[in-house]
Amino acid sequence: MSDFRIGPLNHVGVAVPSIEQACQTYRDLYGATDITTPFDMPDQGVKVCFVNLPNSQIELIEPLSDASPIANFIKKNPAGGQHHVCFEVADIHEAVVEMEKRGATVLGKPRIGAHGTLIIFVHPKNSNGVLVELMETPKGHH
Ligand code: CO
């Protein structure tokens, strides 16, 4: 068996009905000071921003329309909710091969994520109900 393994926790994804209100909550309630400007990812149907923390990030995700994959999640969880966790990996293509070899269900093909590097998702049924994002470590990190 390959010694493929996940690396650092990169971020926790949180789906929200309003990214603006969610940013305000992180500022006003938790005192977060380093929050990135929201940007649209039309291919994924979402608007995204990051709350930067000393050791990690919270990724806030708002659906761009009813057709967004996040829209259903918000329908079921109107106040928003924890959507996924993201671990870094060295090589996304190796990750896909190994995940499938180990019996996991990889959702979709590798695609560019919010950090500009390749990502995949692993079905929640493989990880105690948690949707897992695997993301190639951005260059210059770690
Ligand atoms: Co993410």
Tab-separated table of N, CA and C and ligand atoms in Angstrom:
chain	number	residue	atom	x	y	z
A	1	MET	N	0.836	-1.202	0.000
A	1	MET	CA	0.000	0.000	0.000
A	1	MET	C	0.868	1.249	0.000
A	2	SER	N	0.466	2.238	-0.758
A	2	SER	CA	1.185	3.512	-0.817
A	2	SER	C	1.191	4.181	0.559
A	3	ASP	N	2.174	5.037	0.803
A	3	ASP	CA	2.187	5.757	2.088
A	3	ASP	C	1.489	7.106	1.950
A	4	PHE	N	0.625	7.226	0.947
A	4	PHE	CA	-0.163	8.459	0.784
A	4	PHE	C	-0.884	8.802	2.085
A	5	ARG	N	-0.833	10.069	2.469
A	5	ARG	CA	-1.576	10.511	3.645
A	5	ARG	C	-1.958	11.983	3.521
A	6	ILE	N	-2.973	12.355	4.305
A	6	ILE	CA	-3.365	13.758	4.323
A	6	ILE	C	-2.367	14.566	5.134
A	7	GLY	N	-2.238	15.851	4.761
A	7	GLY	CA	-1.367	16.775	5.486
A	7	GLY	C	-2.177	17.677	6.406
A	8	PRO	N	-1.753	18.937	6.546
A	8	PRO	CA	-2.419	19.846	7.482
A	8	PRO	C	-3.889	20.090	7.135
A	9	LEU	N	-4.677	20.376	8.182
A	9	LEU	CA	-6.024	20.899	7.976
A	9	LEU	C	-5.861	22.278	7.355
A	10	ASN	N	-6.423	22.492	6.164
A	10	ASN	CA	-6.300	23.809	5.526
A	10	ASN	C	-7.438	24.732	5.957
A	11	HIS	N	-8.672	24.249	5.882
A	11	HIS	CA	-9.798	25.089	6.301
A	11	HIS	C	-11.021	24.243	6.625
A	12	VAL	N	-11.971	24.886	7.289
A	12	VAL	CA	-13.292	24.308	7.534
A	12	VAL	C	-14.275	25.114	6.698
A	13	GLY	N	-15.070	24.432	5.870
A	13	GLY	CA	-16.037	25.104	5.021
A	13	GLY	C	-17.373	25.241	5.731
A	14	VAL	N	-17.915	26.462	5.717
A	14	VAL	CA	-19.199	26.724	6.356
A	14	VAL	C	-20.116	27.364	5.325
A	15	ALA	N	-21.255	26.717	5.062
A	15	ALA	CA	-22.239	27.272	4.136
A	15	ALA	C	-23.102	28.282	4.878
A	16	VAL	N	-23.331	29.432	4.249
A	16	VAL	CA	-24.088	30.503	4.911
A	16	VAL	C	-25.098	31.104	3.938
A	17	PRO	N	-26.240	31.584	4.462
A	17	PRO	CA	-27.200	32.234	3.571
A	17	PRO	C	-26.722	33.611	3.133
A	18	SER	N	-25.929	34.301	3.960
A	18	SER	CA	-25.414	35.628	3.606
A	18	SER	C	-23.967	35.748	4.067
A	19	ILE	N	-23.066	35.864	3.108
A	19	ILE	CA	-21.644	35.947	3.432
A	19	ILE	C	-21.357	37.249	4.176
A	20	GLU	N	-22.079	38.294	3.831
A	20	GLU	CA	-21.889	39.596	4.469
A	20	GLU	C	-22.220	39.512	5.959
A	21	GLN	N	-23.362	38.884	6.255
A	21	GLN	CA	-23.760	38.741	7.664
A	21	GLN	C	-22.815	37.817	8.414
A	22	ALA	N	-22.364	36.761	7.729
A	22	ALA	CA	-21.455	35.816	8.389
A	22	ALA	C	-20.130	36.494	8.725
A	23	CYS	N	-19.621	37.327	7.821
A	23	CYS	CA	-18.375	38.066	8.086
A	23	CYS	C	-18.559	38.969	9.299
A	24	GLN	N	-19.704	39.607	9.356
A	24	GLN	CA	-20.005	40.494	10.479
A	24	GLN	C	-20.001	39.723	11.789
A	25	THR	N	-20.560	38.521	11.757
A	25	THR	CA	-20.563	37.682	12.964
A	25	THR	C	-19.141	37.354	13.408
A	26	TYR	N	-18.289	36.970	12.438
A	26	TYR	CA	-16.907	36.633	12.814
A	26	TYR	C	-16.166	37.860	13.327
A	27	ARG	N	-16.502	39.049	12.792
A	27	ARG	CA	-15.882	40.285	13.278
A	27	ARG	C	-16.409	40.674	14.646
A	28	ASP	N	-17.741	40.746	14.764
A	28	ASP	CA	-18.354	41.332	15.961
A	28	ASP	C	-18.378	40.351	17.126
A	29	LEU	N	-18.707	39.102	16.864
A	29	LEU	CA	-18.841	38.126	17.952
A	29	LEU	C	-17.491	37.549	18.344
A	30	TYR	N	-16.652	37.221	17.339
A	30	TYR	CA	-15.398	36.520	17.621
A	30	TYR	C	-14.164	37.410	17.498
A	31	GLY	N	-14.361	38.657	17.039
A	31	GLY	CA	-13.240	39.583	16.978
A	31	GLY	C	-12.246	39.297	15.874
A	32	ALA	N	-12.640	38.518	14.877
A	32	ALA	CA	-11.725	38.229	13.764
A	32	ALA	C	-11.421	39.528	13.026
A	33	THR	N	-10.151	39.737	12.691
A	33	THR	CA	-9.756	40.986	12.036
A	33	THR	C	-9.297	40.767	10.599
A	34	ASP	N	-8.923	39.536	10.287
A	34	ASP	CA	-8.352	39.264	8.960
A	34	ASP	C	-9.335	38.432	8.148
A	35	ILE	N	-10.186	39.113	7.397
A	35	ILE	CA	-11.201	38.445	6.572
A	35	ILE	C	-11.026	38.926	5.143
A	36	THR	N	-10.923	37.997	4.199
A	36	THR	CA	-10.665	38.378	2.814
A	36	THR	C	-11.938	38.918	2.160
A	37	THR	N	-11.764	39.670	1.084
A	37	THR	CA	-12.898	40.185	0.323
A	37	THR	C	-13.586	39.034	-0.405
A	38	PRO	N	-14.913	38.932	-0.296
A	38	PRO	CA	-15.629	37.845	-0.988
A	38	PRO	C	-15.445	37.921	-2.498
A	39	PHE	N	-15.359	36.759	-3.143
A	39	PHE	CA	-15.269	36.710	-4.603
A	39	PHE	C	-16.152	35.587	-5.128
A	40	ASP	N	-16.652	35.760	-6.364
A	40	ASP	CA	-17.531	34.769	-6.990
A	40	ASP	C	-16.710	33.676	-7.650
A	41	MET	N	-17.198	32.444	-7.520
A	41	MET	CA	-16.663	31.324	-8.296
A	41	MET	C	-17.822	30.769	-9.123
A	42	PRO	N	-18.101	31.407	-10.275
A	42	PRO	CA	-19.302	31.082	-11.055
A	42	PRO	C	-19.367	29.604	-11.467
A	43	ASP	N	-18.203	29.005	-11.769
A	43	ASP	CA	-18.191	27.595	-12.177
A	43	ASP	C	-18.721	26.687	-11.068
A	44	GLN	N	-18.494	27.086	-9.823
A	44	GLN	CA	-18.928	26.274	-8.681
A	44	GLN	C	-20.263	26.780	-8.140
A	45	GLY	N	-20.732	27.910	-8.656
A	45	GLY	CA	-22.013	28.463	-8.222
A	45	GLY	C	-21.985	29.044	-6.821
A	46	VAL	N	-20.809	29.522	-6.405
A	46	VAL	CA	-20.701	30.035	-5.033
A	46	VAL	C	-19.928	31.345	-4.963
A	47	LYS	N	-20.188	32.070	-3.878
A	47	LYS	CA	-19.391	33.231	-3.472
A	47	LYS	C	-18.633	32.792	-2.227
A	48	VAL	N	-17.352	33.163	-2.153
A	48	VAL	CA	-16.481	32.622	-1.105
A	48	VAL	C	-15.661	33.740	-0.466
A	49	CYS	N	-15.406	33.631	0.827
A	49	CYS	CA	-14.343	34.417	1.451
A	49	CYS	C	-13.739	33.618	2.587
A	50	PHE	N	-12.596	34.086	3.083
A	50	PHE	CA	-11.888	33.355	4.130
A	50	PHE	C	-11.692	34.210	5.366
A	51	VAL	N	-11.990	33.616	6.522
A	51	VAL	CA	-11.628	34.199	7.803
A	51	VAL	C	-10.276	33.598	8.163
A	52	ASN	N	-9.223	34.421	8.119
A	52	ASN	CA	-7.873	33.928	8.393
A	52	ASN	C	-7.619	33.873	9.890
A	53	LEU	N	-7.196	32.717	10.346
A	53	LEU	CA	-6.863	32.498	11.757
A	53	LEU	C	-5.387	32.146	11.843
A	54	PRO	N	-4.804	32.236	13.039
A	54	PRO	CA	-3.370	31.956	13.131
A	54	PRO	C	-2.984	30.579	12.595
A	55	ASN	N	-3.847	29.579	12.748
A	55	ASN	CA	-3.447	28.226	12.345
A	55	ASN	C	-4.296	27.650	11.222
A	56	SER	N	-5.322	28.356	10.775
A	56	SER	CA	-6.210	27.771	9.771
A	56	SER	C	-7.134	28.843	9.210
A	57	GLN	N	-8.128	28.422	8.471
A	57	GLN	CA	-9.098	29.356	7.910
A	57	GLN	C	-10.501	28.777	8.049
A	58	ILE	N	-11.469	29.674	8.127
A	58	ILE	CA	-12.870	29.297	7.922
A	58	ILE	C	-13.235	29.793	6.529
A	59	GLU	N	-13.731	28.889	5.698
A	59	GLU	CA	-14.184	29.259	4.350
A	59	GLU	C	-15.689	29.485	4.411
A	60	LEU	N	-16.118	30.702	4.178
A	60	LEU	CA	-17.551	31.001	4.156
A	60	LEU	C	-18.034	30.883	2.718
A	61	ILE	N	-19.139	30.168	2.519
A	61	ILE	CA	-19.630	29.855	1.174
A	61	ILE	C	-21.106	30.210	1.075
A	62	GLU	N	-21.420	31.087	0.137
A	62	GLU	CA	-22.824	31.484	-0.095
A	62	GLU	C	-23.218	31.041	-1.495
A	63	PRO	N	-24.401	30.437	-1.671
A	63	PRO	CA	-24.815	30.055	-3.020
A	63	PRO	C	-25.057	31.290	-3.885
A	64	LEU	N	-24.644	31.218	-5.162
A	64	LEU	CA	-24.876	32.341	-6.089
A	64	LEU	C	-26.288	32.325	-6.643
A	65	SER	N	-26.904	31.122	-6.676
A	65	SER	CA	-28.268	31.017	-7.208
A	65	SER	C	-28.894	29.730	-6.699
A	66	ASP	N	-30.155	29.507	-7.058
A	66	ASP	CA	-30.846	28.280	-6.646
A	66	ASP	C	-30.232	27.048	-7.296
A	67	ALA	N	-29.484	27.246	-8.402
A	67	ALA	CA	-28.873	26.117	-9.100
A	67	ALA	C	-27.549	25.702	-8.440
A	68	SER	N	-27.084	26.494	-7.480
A	68	SER	CA	-25.807	26.200	-6.815
A	68	SER	C	-25.892	24.901	-6.022
A	69	PRO	N	-24.809	24.109	-6.011
A	69	PRO	CA	-24.800	22.898	-5.195
A	69	PRO	C	-24.989	23.208	-3.704
A	70	ILE	N	-24.679	24.436	-3.314
A	70	ILE	CA	-24.822	24.824	-1.905
A	70	ILE	C	-26.269	25.203	-1.573
A	71	ALA	N	-27.049	25.507	-2.611
A	71	ALA	CA	-28.420	25.982	-2.384
A	71	ALA	C	-29.265	24.943	-1.640
A	72	ASN	N	-29.101	23.675	-2.006
A	72	ASN	CA	-29.853	22.608	-1.332
A	72	ASN	C	-29.485	22.501	0.140
A	73	PHE	N	-28.187	22.643	0.396
A	73	PHE	CA	-27.698	22.582	1.772
A	73	PHE	C	-28.347	23.688	2.607
A	74	ILE	N	-28.441	24.884	2.026
A	74	ILE	CA	-29.038	26.014	2.748
A	74	ILE	C	-30.550	25.798	2.918
A	75	LYS	N	-31.160	25.114	1.947
A	75	LYS	CA	-32.586	24.808	2.094
A	75	LYS	C	-32.813	23.929	3.318
A	76	LYS	N	-31.906	22.946	3.477
A	76	LYS	CA	-32.024	22.027	4.613
A	76	LYS	C	-31.539	22.654	5.917
A	77	ASN	N	-30.620	23.611	5.787
A	77	ASN	CA	-30.036	24.265	6.971
A	77	ASN	C	-30.114	25.783	6.771
A	78	PRO	N	-31.294	26.346	6.986
A	78	PRO	CA	-31.531	27.757	6.621
A	78	PRO	C	-30.571	28.741	7.302
A	79	ALA	N	-30.083	28.405	8.485
A	79	ALA	CA	-29.157	29.318	9.175
A	79	ALA	C	-27.717	29.093	8.734
A	80	GLY	N	-27.509	28.103	7.871
A	80	GLY	CA	-26.162	27.717	7.467
A	80	GLY	C	-25.681	26.549	8.306
A	81	GLY	N	-24.467	26.097	8.032
A	81	GLY	CA	-23.937	24.974	8.806
A	81	GLY	C	-22.583	24.545	8.290
A	82	GLN	N	-21.936	23.689	9.077
A	82	GLN	CA	-20.626	23.195	8.674
A	82	GLN	C	-20.795	22.297	7.455
A	83	HIS	N	-20.049	22.571	6.398
A	83	HIS	CA	-20.269	21.908	5.120
A	83	HIS	C	-19.185	20.895	4.793
A	84	HIS	N	-17.911	21.246	4.998
A	84	HIS	CA	-16.818	20.302	4.727
A	84	HIS	C	-15.581	20.673	5.519
A	85	VAL	N	-14.637	19.737	5.584
A	85	VAL	CA	-13.302	20.047	6.103
A	85	VAL	C	-12.319	19.793	4.972
A	86	CYS	N	-11.233	20.563	4.949
A	86	CYS	CA	-10.274	20.463	3.853
A	86	CYS	C	-8.874	20.156	4.372
A	87	PHE	N	-8.321	19.057	3.872
A	87	PHE	CA	-6.951	18.678	4.193
A	87	PHE	C	-6.069	18.891	2.979
A	88	GLU	N	-4.825	19.272	3.231
A	88	GLU	CA	-3.868	19.435	2.137
A	88	GLU	C	-3.246	18.096	1.766
A	89	VAL	N	-2.979	17.953	0.460
A	89	VAL	CA	-2.247	16.787	-0.043
A	89	VAL	C	-1.173	17.298	-1.010
A	90	ALA	N	-0.143	16.484	-1.214
A	90	ALA	CA	0.966	16.904	-2.068
A	90	ALA	C	0.564	16.856	-3.543
A	91	ASP	N	-0.198	15.841	-3.924
A	91	ASP	CA	-0.495	15.609	-5.347
A	91	ASP	C	-1.935	15.109	-5.471
A	92	ILE	N	-2.789	15.893	-6.138
A	92	ILE	CA	-4.217	15.561	-6.185
A	92	ILE	C	-4.467	14.291	-7.006
A	93	HIS	N	-3.652	14.070	-8.041
A	93	HIS	CA	-3.890	12.893	-8.885
A	93	HIS	C	-3.527	11.618	-8.130
A	94	GLU	N	-2.468	11.687	-7.346
A	94	GLU	CA	-2.127	10.564	-6.468
A	94	GLU	C	-3.258	10.344	-5.456
A	95	ALA	N	-3.805	11.441	-4.944
A	95	ALA	CA	-4.888	11.336	-3.963
A	95	ALA	C	-6.096	10.618	-4.561
A	96	VAL	N	-6.457	10.969	-5.793
A	96	VAL	CA	-7.613	10.323	-6.436
A	96	VAL	C	-7.371	8.817	-6.573
A	97	VAL	N	-6.201	8.454	-7.081
A	97	VAL	CA	-5.874	7.040	-7.280
A	97	VAL	C	-5.933	6.293	-5.956
A	98	GLU	N	-5.332	6.873	-4.923
A	98	GLU	CA	-5.271	6.193	-3.629
A	98	GLU	C	-6.634	6.120	-2.950
A	99	MET	N	-7.401	7.196	-3.027
A	99	MET	CA	-8.734	7.198	-2.422
A	99	MET	C	-9.580	6.087	-3.032
A	100	GLU	N	-9.519	5.982	-4.376
A	100	GLU	CA	-10.343	4.976	-5.052
A	100	GLU	C	-9.836	3.574	-4.741
A	101	LYS	N	-8.510	3.426	-4.687
A	101	LYS	CA	-7.922	2.131	-4.329
A	101	LYS	C	-8.368	1.701	-2.938
A	102	ARG	N	-8.539	2.676	-2.061
A	102	ARG	CA	-8.913	2.385	-0.673
A	102	ARG	C	-10.428	2.313	-0.499
A	103	GLY	N	-11.155	2.380	-1.625
A	103	GLY	CA	-12.592	2.129	-1.585
A	103	GLY	C	-13.453	3.356	-1.389
A	104	ALA	N	-12.866	4.535	-1.427
A	104	ALA	CA	-13.652	5.751	-1.213
A	104	ALA	C	-14.290	6.205	-2.524
A	105	THR	N	-15.350	6.976	-2.406
A	105	THR	CA	-16.024	7.556	-3.565
A	105	THR	C	-15.570	8.995	-3.735
A	106	VAL	N	-14.834	9.240	-4.835
A	106	VAL	CA	-14.376	10.593	-5.147
A	106	VAL	C	-15.446	11.272	-5.996
A	107	LEU	N	-15.841	12.472	-5.589
A	107	LEU	CA	-16.913	13.188	-6.286
A	107	LEU	C	-16.317	14.098	-7.348
A	108	GLY	N	-16.540	13.791	-8.597
A	108	GLY	CA	-16.081	14.642	-9.702
A	108	GLY	C	-14.598	14.494	-9.978
A	109	LYS	N	-14.161	15.278	-10.939
A	109	LYS	CA	-12.755	15.268	-11.372
A	109	LYS	C	-12.010	16.389	-10.645
A	110	PRO	N	-10.681	16.296	-10.559
A	110	PRO	CA	-9.923	17.398	-9.948
A	110	PRO	C	-10.238	18.712	-10.649
A	111	ARG	N	-10.467	19.750	-9.863
A	111	ARG	CA	-10.781	21.067	-10.420
A	111	ARG	C	-10.121	22.135	-9.549
A	112	ILE	N	-10.050	23.339	-10.093
A	112	ILE	CA	-9.392	24.426	-9.366
A	112	ILE	C	-10.326	24.935	-8.266
A	113	GLY	N	-9.811	24.961	-7.048
A	113	GLY	CA	-10.602	25.415	-5.904
A	113	GLY	C	-10.362	26.883	-5.582
A	114	ALA	N	-10.896	27.286	-4.448
A	114	ALA	CA	-10.867	28.708	-4.063
A	114	ALA	C	-9.458	29.222	-3.791
A	115	HIS	N	-8.500	28.317	-3.565
A	115	HIS	CA	-7.119	28.745	-3.324
A	115	HIS	C	-6.282	28.697	-4.606
A	116	GLY	N	-6.934	28.354	-5.733
A	116	GLY	CA	-6.218	28.325	-7.006
A	116	GLY	C	-5.425	27.043	-7.236
A	117	THR	N	-5.612	26.052	-6.381
A	117	THR	CA	-4.945	24.759	-6.601
A	117	THR	C	-6.022	23.688	-6.801
A	118	LEU	N	-5.587	22.515	-7.273
A	118	LEU	CA	-6.532	21.456	-7.595
A	118	LEU	C	-7.144	20.848	-6.334
A	119	ILE	N	-8.452	20.564	-6.424
A	119	ILE	CA	-9.189	19.968	-5.303
A	119	ILE	C	-10.045	18.803	-5.794
A	120	ILE	N	-10.397	17.933	-4.863
A	120	ILE	CA	-11.465	16.952	-5.073
A	120	ILE	C	-12.275	16.876	-3.781
A	121	PHE	N	-13.445	16.249	-3.869
A	121	PHE	CA	-14.225	15.967	-2.675
A	121	PHE	C	-14.400	14.457	-2.529
A	122	VAL	N	-14.410	13.995	-1.287
A	122	VAL	CA	-14.644	12.596	-0.975
A	122	VAL	C	-16.012	12.500	-0.296
A	123	HIS	N	-16.815	11.544	-0.732
A	123	HIS	CA	-18.198	11.402	-0.262
A	123	HIS	C	-18.270	11.294	1.268
A	124	PRO	N	-19.265	11.967	1.870
A	124	PRO	CA	-19.393	11.921	3.340
A	124	PRO	C	-19.566	10.507	3.911
A	125	LYS	N	-20.104	9.587	3.092
A	125	LYS	CA	-20.342	8.234	3.611
A	125	LYS	C	-19.028	7.548	3.975
A	126	ASN	N	-17.916	8.043	3.427
A	126	ASN	CA	-16.617	7.432	3.684
A	126	ASN	C	-15.947	7.963	4.953
A	127	SER	N	-16.510	9.029	5.544
A	127	SER	CA	-15.839	9.679	6.676
A	127	SER	C	-16.846	10.121	7.728
A	128	ASN	N	-17.641	9.177	8.219
A	128	ASN	CA	-18.551	9.457	9.325
A	128	ASN	C	-19.464	10.639	9.047
A	129	GLY	N	-19.911	10.745	7.801
A	129	GLY	CA	-20.873	11.796	7.473
A	129	GLY	C	-20.250	13.145	7.166
A	130	VAL	N	-18.914	13.221	7.150
A	130	VAL	CA	-18.251	14.493	6.884
A	130	VAL	C	-17.771	14.544	5.434
A	131	LEU	N	-18.216	15.555	4.697
A	131	LEU	CA	-17.698	15.796	3.352
A	131	LEU	C	-16.256	16.284	3.483
A	132	VAL	N	-15.342	15.591	2.804
A	132	VAL	CA	-13.916	15.922	2.909
A	132	VAL	C	-13.419	16.488	1.579
A	133	GLU	N	-12.802	17.659	1.633
A	133	GLU	CA	-12.132	18.248	0.477
A	133	GLU	C	-10.641	17.953	0.609
A	134	LEU	N	-10.036	17.497	-0.469
A	134	LEU	CA	-8.581	17.357	-0.515
A	134	LEU	C	-8.067	18.392	-1.491
A	135	MET	N	-7.024	19.091	-1.108
A	135	MET	CA	-6.541	20.241	-1.879
A	135	MET	C	-5.024	20.187	-1.975
A	136	GLU	N	-4.506	20.398	-3.162
A	136	GLU	CA	-3.042	20.467	-3.311
A	136	GLU	C	-2.529	21.686	-2.548
A	137	THR	N	-1.487	21.480	-1.791
A	137	THR	CA	-0.886	22.565	-1.013
A	137	THR	C	-0.462	23.699	-1.947
A	138	PRO	N	-0.944	24.933	-1.661
A	138	PRO	CA	-0.510	26.050	-2.491
A	138	PRO	C	1.015	26.183	-2.441
A	139	LYS	N	1.615	26.558	-3.559
A	139	LYS	CA	3.075	26.749	-3.625
A	139	LYS	C	3.487	27.813	-2.612
A	140	GLY	N	4.594	27.547	-1.958
A	140	GLY	CA	5.107	28.518	-1.003
A	140	GLY	C	4.544	28.348	0.392
A	141	HIS	N	3.649	27.370	0.569
A	141	HIS	CA	3.106	27.080	1.899
A	141	HIS	C	3.848	25.899	2.486
A	142	HIS	N	3.977	25.886	3.769
A	142	HIS	CA	4.561	24.770	4.530
A	142	HIS	C	5.921	24.353	3.982
B	1	CO	CO	-13.248	24.327	0.857
